[in-house]
C-alpha positions as MATLAB code, in Angstrom:
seq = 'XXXXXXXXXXXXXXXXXXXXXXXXXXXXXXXXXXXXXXXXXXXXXXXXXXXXXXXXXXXXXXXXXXXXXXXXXXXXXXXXXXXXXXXXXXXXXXXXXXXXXXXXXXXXXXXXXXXXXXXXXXXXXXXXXXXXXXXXXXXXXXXXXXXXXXXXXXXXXXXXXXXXXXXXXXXXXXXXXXXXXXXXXXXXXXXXXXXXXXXXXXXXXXXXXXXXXXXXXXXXXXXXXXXXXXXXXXXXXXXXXXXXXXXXXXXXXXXXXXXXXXXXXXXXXXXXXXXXXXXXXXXXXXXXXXXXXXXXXXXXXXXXXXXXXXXXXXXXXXXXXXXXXXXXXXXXXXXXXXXXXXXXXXXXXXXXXXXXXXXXXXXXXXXXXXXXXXXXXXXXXXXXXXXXXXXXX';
ca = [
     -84.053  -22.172  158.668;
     -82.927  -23.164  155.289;
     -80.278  -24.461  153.396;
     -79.118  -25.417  149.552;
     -76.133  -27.321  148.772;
     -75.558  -27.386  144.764;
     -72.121  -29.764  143.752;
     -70.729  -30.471  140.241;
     -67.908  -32.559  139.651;
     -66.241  -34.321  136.514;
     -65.204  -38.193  137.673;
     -62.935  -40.415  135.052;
     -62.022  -44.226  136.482;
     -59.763  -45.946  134.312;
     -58.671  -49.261  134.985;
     -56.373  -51.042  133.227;
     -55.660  -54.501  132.768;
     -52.081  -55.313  130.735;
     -49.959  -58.313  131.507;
     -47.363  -60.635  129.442;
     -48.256  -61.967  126.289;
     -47.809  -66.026  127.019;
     -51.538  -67.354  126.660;
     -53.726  -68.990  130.086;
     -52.583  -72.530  130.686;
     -53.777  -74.647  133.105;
     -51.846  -78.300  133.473;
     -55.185  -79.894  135.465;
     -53.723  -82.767  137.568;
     -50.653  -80.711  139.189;
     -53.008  -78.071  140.147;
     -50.701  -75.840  137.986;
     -50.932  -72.528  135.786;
     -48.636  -70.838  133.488;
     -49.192  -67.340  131.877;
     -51.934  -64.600  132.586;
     -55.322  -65.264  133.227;
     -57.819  -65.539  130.838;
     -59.645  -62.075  131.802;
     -56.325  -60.297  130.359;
     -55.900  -58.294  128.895;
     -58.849  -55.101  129.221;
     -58.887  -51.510  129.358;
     -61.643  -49.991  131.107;
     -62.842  -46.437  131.427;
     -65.728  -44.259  132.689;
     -66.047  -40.237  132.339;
     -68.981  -38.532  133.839;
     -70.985  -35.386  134.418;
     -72.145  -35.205  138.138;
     -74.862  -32.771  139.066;
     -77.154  -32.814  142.413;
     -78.952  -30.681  144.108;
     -80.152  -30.726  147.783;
     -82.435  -28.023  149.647;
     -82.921  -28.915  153.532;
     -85.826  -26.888  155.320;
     -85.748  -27.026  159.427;
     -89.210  -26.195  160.978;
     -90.822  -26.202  164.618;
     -90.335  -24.696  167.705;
     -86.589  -23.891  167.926;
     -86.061  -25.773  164.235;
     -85.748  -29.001  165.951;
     -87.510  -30.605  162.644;
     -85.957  -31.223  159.538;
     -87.281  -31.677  155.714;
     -84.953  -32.488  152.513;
     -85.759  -32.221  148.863;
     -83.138  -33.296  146.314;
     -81.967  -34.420  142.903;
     -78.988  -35.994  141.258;
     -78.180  -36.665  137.656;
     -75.268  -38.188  135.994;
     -74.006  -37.972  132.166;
     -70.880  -39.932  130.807;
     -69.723  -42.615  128.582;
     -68.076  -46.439  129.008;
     -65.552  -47.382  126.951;
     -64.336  -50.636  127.386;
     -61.582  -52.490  124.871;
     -61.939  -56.525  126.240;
     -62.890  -59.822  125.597;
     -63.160  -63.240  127.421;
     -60.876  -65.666  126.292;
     -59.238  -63.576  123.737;
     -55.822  -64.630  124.185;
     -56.636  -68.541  124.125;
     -57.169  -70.866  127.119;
     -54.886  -74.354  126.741;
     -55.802  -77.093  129.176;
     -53.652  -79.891  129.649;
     -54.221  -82.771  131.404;
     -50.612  -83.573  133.025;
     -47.004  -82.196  132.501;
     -46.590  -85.222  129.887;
     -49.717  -83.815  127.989;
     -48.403  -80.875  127.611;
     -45.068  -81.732  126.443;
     -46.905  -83.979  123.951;
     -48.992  -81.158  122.776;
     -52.700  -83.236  123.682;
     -55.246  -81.154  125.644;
     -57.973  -78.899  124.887;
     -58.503  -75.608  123.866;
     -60.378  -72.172  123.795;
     -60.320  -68.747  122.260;
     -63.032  -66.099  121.254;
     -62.172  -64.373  118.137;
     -63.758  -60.810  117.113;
     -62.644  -58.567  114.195;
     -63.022  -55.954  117.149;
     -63.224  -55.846  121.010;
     -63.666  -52.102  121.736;
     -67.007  -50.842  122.415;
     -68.241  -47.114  123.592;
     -71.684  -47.074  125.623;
     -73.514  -43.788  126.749;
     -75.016  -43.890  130.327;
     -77.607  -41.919  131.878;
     -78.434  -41.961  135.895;
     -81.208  -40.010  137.506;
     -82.765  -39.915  141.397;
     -84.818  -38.064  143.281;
     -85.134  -37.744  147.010;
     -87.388  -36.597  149.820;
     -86.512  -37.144  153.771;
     -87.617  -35.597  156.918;
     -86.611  -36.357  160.707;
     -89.395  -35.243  162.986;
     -88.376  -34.812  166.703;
     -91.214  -36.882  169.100;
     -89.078  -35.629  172.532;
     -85.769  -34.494  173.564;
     -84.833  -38.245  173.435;
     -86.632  -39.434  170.368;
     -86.964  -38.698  166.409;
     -88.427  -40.712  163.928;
     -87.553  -40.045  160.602;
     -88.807  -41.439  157.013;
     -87.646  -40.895  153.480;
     -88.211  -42.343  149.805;
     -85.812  -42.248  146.934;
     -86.213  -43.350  143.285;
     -83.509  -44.056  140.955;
     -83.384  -44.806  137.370;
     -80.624  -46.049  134.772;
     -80.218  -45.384  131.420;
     -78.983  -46.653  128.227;
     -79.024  -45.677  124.631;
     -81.975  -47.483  123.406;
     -82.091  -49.594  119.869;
     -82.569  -45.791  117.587;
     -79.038  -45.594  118.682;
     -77.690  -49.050  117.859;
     -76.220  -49.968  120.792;
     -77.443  -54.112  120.633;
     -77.669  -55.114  116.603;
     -80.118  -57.443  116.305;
     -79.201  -60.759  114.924;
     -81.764  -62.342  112.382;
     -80.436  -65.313  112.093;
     -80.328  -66.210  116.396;
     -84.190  -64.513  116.660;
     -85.200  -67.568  113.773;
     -83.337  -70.381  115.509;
     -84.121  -69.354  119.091;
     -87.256  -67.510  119.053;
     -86.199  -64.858  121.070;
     -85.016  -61.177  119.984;
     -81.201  -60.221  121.266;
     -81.518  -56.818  121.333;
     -83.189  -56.006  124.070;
     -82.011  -52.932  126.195;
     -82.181  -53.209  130.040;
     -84.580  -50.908  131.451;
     -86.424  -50.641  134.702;
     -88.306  -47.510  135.835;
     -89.679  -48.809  139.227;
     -86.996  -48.203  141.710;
     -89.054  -46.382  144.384;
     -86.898  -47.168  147.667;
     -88.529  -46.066  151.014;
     -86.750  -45.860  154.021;
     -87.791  -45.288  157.999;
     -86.036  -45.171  160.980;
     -86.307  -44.194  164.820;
     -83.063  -42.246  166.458;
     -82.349  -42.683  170.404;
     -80.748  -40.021  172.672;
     -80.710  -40.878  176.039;
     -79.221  -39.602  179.156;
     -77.655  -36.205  180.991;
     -74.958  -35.807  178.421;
     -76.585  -38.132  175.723;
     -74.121  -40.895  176.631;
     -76.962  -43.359  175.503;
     -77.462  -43.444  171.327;
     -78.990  -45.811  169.128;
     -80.766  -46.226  166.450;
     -82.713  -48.849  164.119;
     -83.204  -48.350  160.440;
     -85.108  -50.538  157.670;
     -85.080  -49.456  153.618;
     -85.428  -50.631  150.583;
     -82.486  -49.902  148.183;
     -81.665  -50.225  144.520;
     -78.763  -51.127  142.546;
     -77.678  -50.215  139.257;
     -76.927  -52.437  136.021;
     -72.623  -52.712  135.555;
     -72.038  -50.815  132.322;
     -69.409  -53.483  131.629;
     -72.397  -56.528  131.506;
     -74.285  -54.125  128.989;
     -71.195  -53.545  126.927;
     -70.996  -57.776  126.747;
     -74.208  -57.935  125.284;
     -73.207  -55.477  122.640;
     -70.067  -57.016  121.545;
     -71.827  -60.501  122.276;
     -74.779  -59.848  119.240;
     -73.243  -62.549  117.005;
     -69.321  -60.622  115.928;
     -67.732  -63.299  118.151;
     -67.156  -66.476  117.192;
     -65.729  -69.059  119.392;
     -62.856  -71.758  118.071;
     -62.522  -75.004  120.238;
     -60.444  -78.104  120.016;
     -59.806  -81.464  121.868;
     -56.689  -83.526  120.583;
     -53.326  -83.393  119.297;
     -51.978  -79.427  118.777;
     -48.523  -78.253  119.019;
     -46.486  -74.921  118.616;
     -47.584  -73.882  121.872;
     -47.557  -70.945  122.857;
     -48.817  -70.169  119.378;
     -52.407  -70.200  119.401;
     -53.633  -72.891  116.775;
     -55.511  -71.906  113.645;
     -59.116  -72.629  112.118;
     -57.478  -76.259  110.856;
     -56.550  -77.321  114.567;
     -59.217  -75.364  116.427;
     -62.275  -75.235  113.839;
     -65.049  -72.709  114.700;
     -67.678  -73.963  117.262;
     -70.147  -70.940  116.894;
     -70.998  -67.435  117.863;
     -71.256  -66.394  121.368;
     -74.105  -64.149  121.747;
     -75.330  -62.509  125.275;
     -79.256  -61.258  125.796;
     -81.338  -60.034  128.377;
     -84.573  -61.140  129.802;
     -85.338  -64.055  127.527;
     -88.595  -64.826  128.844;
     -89.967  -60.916  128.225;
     -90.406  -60.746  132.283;
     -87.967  -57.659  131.771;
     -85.079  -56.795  133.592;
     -84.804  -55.408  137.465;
     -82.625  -53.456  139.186;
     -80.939  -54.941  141.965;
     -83.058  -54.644  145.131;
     -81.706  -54.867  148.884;
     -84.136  -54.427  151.631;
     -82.347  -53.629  155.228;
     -82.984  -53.561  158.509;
     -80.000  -52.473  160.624;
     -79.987  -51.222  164.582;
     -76.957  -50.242  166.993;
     -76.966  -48.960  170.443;
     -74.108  -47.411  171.957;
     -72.467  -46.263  175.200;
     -70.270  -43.309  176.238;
     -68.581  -43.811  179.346;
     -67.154  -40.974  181.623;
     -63.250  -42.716  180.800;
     -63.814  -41.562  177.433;
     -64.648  -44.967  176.335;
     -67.668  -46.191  173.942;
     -69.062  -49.488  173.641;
     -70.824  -50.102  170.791;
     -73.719  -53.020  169.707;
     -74.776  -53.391  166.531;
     -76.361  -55.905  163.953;
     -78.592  -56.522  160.646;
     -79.543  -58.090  158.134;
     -79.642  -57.564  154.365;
     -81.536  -59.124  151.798;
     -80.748  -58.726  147.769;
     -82.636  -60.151  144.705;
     -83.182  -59.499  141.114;
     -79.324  -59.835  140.622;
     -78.140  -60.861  137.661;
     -77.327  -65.007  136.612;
     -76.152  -66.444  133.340;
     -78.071  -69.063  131.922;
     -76.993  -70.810  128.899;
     -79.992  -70.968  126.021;
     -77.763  -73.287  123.906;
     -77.297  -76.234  126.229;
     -78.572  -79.776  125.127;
     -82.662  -79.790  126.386;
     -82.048  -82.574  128.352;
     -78.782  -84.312  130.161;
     -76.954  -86.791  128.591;
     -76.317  -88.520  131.935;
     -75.857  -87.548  135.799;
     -72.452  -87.130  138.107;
     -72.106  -89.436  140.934;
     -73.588  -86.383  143.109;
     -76.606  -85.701  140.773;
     -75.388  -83.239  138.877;
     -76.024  -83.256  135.229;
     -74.195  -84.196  132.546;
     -74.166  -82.473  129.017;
     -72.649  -83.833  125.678;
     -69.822  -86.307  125.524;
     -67.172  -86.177  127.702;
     -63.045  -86.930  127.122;
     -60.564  -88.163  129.257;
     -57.231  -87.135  129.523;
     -55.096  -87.521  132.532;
     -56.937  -85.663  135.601;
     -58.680  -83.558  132.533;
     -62.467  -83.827  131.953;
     -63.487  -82.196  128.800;
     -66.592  -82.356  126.703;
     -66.080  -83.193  123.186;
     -66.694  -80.104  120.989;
     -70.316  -79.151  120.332;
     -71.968  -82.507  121.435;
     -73.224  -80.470  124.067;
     -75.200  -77.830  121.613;
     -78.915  -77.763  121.265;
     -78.184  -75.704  118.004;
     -75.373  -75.851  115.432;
     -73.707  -72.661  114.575;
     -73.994  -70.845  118.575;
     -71.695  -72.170  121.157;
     -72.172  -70.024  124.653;
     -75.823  -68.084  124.814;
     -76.005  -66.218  127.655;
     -79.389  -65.019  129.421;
     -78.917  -62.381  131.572;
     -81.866  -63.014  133.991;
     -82.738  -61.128  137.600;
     -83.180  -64.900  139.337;
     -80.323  -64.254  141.663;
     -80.148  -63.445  145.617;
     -77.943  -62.954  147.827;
     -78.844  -63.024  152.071;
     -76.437  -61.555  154.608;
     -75.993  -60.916  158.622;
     -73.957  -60.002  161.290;
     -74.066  -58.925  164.516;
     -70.561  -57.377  166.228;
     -69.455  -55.820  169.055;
     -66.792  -53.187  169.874;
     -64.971  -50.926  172.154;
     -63.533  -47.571  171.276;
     -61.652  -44.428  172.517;
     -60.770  -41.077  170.368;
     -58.658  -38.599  172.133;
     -57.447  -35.467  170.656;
     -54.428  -35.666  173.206;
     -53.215  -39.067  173.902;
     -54.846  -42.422  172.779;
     -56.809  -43.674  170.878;
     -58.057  -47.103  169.410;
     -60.814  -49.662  168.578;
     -61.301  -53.007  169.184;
     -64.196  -54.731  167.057;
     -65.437  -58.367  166.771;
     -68.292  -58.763  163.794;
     -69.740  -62.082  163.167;
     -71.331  -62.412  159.109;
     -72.786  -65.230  156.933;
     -73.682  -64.579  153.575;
     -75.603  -66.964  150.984;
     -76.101  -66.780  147.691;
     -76.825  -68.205  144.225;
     -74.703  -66.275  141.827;
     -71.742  -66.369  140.390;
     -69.059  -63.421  139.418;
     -68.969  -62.225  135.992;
     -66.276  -62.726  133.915;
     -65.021  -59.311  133.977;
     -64.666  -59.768  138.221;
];
């Protein structure tokens, strides 16, 4: 009536982002683009230490219930050698602009762009499926997960003195949340002589985890990257132009939690149900539907922005700084935009996002060992959202 089931493994994902050397330009009005895009180029790579640990206990008459205790724990590093914009972004407002060598233009410049980050993830879990009747089990479960990173003794955010005077907020602050309790209950259906009726409807409460690759922004983001910017005449393109034709705009710096609310963990809560059909052809029809709701992700708000617009958009949107002109191009003139001199992009890294998703579907199925088999499926999904994607995708 009992089990264990002990794994180990050693995981390494390495992804690898290399492309030609010609510099992201965009020519605006013909909808146009020539060389790689401005994410290249990046090397990414995680190594870890996976442990878990899972005893399973079966109890009642005939060991028709079932109870689960287990742990997991991962070790490893992310190492990560990549930085927005690196290679320069030109703009160009037309084919003629660009021939003339008149657009506008972007590049983030950092005496280094490769940064290592230690990661820590822990979670323990308890479940148990209690049989009601031949036809019925309920069963209930709660996990909790946690997430770590090397916290400020280890240096992994320096603090920058000179943004915590300006701003009024610290920099450094280390993502953390220790309240990921997820519980989780659910009813199973078994119906019929053979069982040819199943089904089932599930609802939980989930968490997510922090991408290692947002922390390791924040770390190279802590005032070593300074931003160059330029609207006008510059030529020797593909070259990218120096401090006289692009001058510096600021330091880009990326925080969390601004408003000392903390961070959260991404949380989904679910509520999912299917019922099925076996037929005596060896066919099964299948039902099935849900719906998902996430919050706490992760949006970038910008600290640095003017504190009010400078004027609206025909559709209400507003305005910041002073805008240029050129061809189908709309620019705004460097750093009129800026509530402070010296910082171009500050990024807050706030849990105000969500995301809300259904779908129902329908299908129709066969598997054969001898003969044929296929599935036919029709789902139907909407999904809405306020975030965006990050820059590394």
């Amino acid at each position: 009536n009992m089990a264990n089931e002990l794994r180990f493994g050693v995981r390494r994902t390495l992804r690898d982002w290399s492309g030609p050397s010609l510099p992201t330009t965009y020519l605006v009005a013909d909808g146009a683009g020539i060389g790689v895009a401005p994410t290249l180029p990046g090397e990414f790579e995680r190594r870890s230490i996976d442990f878990s640990e899972t005893f399973q206990y079966s109890f009642g008459t005939g060991a028709v219930h079932r109870a689960k205790l287990g742990v997991e724990y991962s070790n490893g590093t992310w190492e990560q050698d990549y930085l927005y914009g690196a290679g320069g972004i030109f703009s160009y407002g037309s084919l003629d602009g660009f021939a003339q060598g008149r657009g506008a233009f972007y590049v983030a410049d950092a005496t280094k762009t490769r940064t290592k980050t230690s990661t820590e993830e822990v979670a323990l879990f308890a479940q148990a499926i209690y049989r009601l009747s031949p036809a019925l089990s309920v069963f209930g479960g709660v996990r909790w997960d946690r997430q770590k990173f090397p916290r400020q003794a280890s240096g992994p955010i320096k603090g920058n003195t000179q943004f915590g005077t300006l701003f009024g907020v610290p920099n450094a602050r280390v993502p953390d949340d220790k309240n990921n309790v997820g519980p989780r209950l659910g009813l199973l259906f078994e119906a019929g002589r053979n069982q040819e009726w199943t089904g089932g409807l599930s609802i939980s409460r989930q968490y997510g985890i922090l991408s290692p690759a947002t922390f390791a922004e924040a770390r190279l983001n802590d005032g070593g990257v300074v931003i160059r910017r330029a609207v006008g005449n510059f030529g020797g393109w593909p070259g990218v132009p120096d401090t006289l034709a692009a001058p510096r705009a600021g330091q880009q710096i990326t925080l969390f939690s601004p408003d000392q609310k903390g961070y959260k963990s991404p949380r989904t809560f679910k509520a999912d149900a299917e019922l099925s059909r076996a037929l005596a052809s060896g066919l099964t029809l299948r039902a099935y539907g849900g719906y998902h709701h996430t919050d706490f992700l992760l949006r970038r708000n910008d600290l640095n922005i003017l504190a009010s617009p400078t004027g609206f958009t025909q559709e209400g949107r507003p305005v910041y700084g002073t805008l240029i002109q050129d061809g189908g191009m709309l620019v705004v003139t460097p750093g009129s935009n800026r509530a402070i001199a010296g910082f171009d992009l500050v990024s807050a890294m706030t849990s105000t996002g969500f995301q809300d998703h259904y779908e129902a579907g329908v299908s129709v199925g066969r598997e054969s060992v001898v003969g044929l088999s296929f599935l036919l499926s029709y789902t139907f999904s909407r999904t809405r959202d306020n975030w965006l994607l990050s820059w590394t995708g």
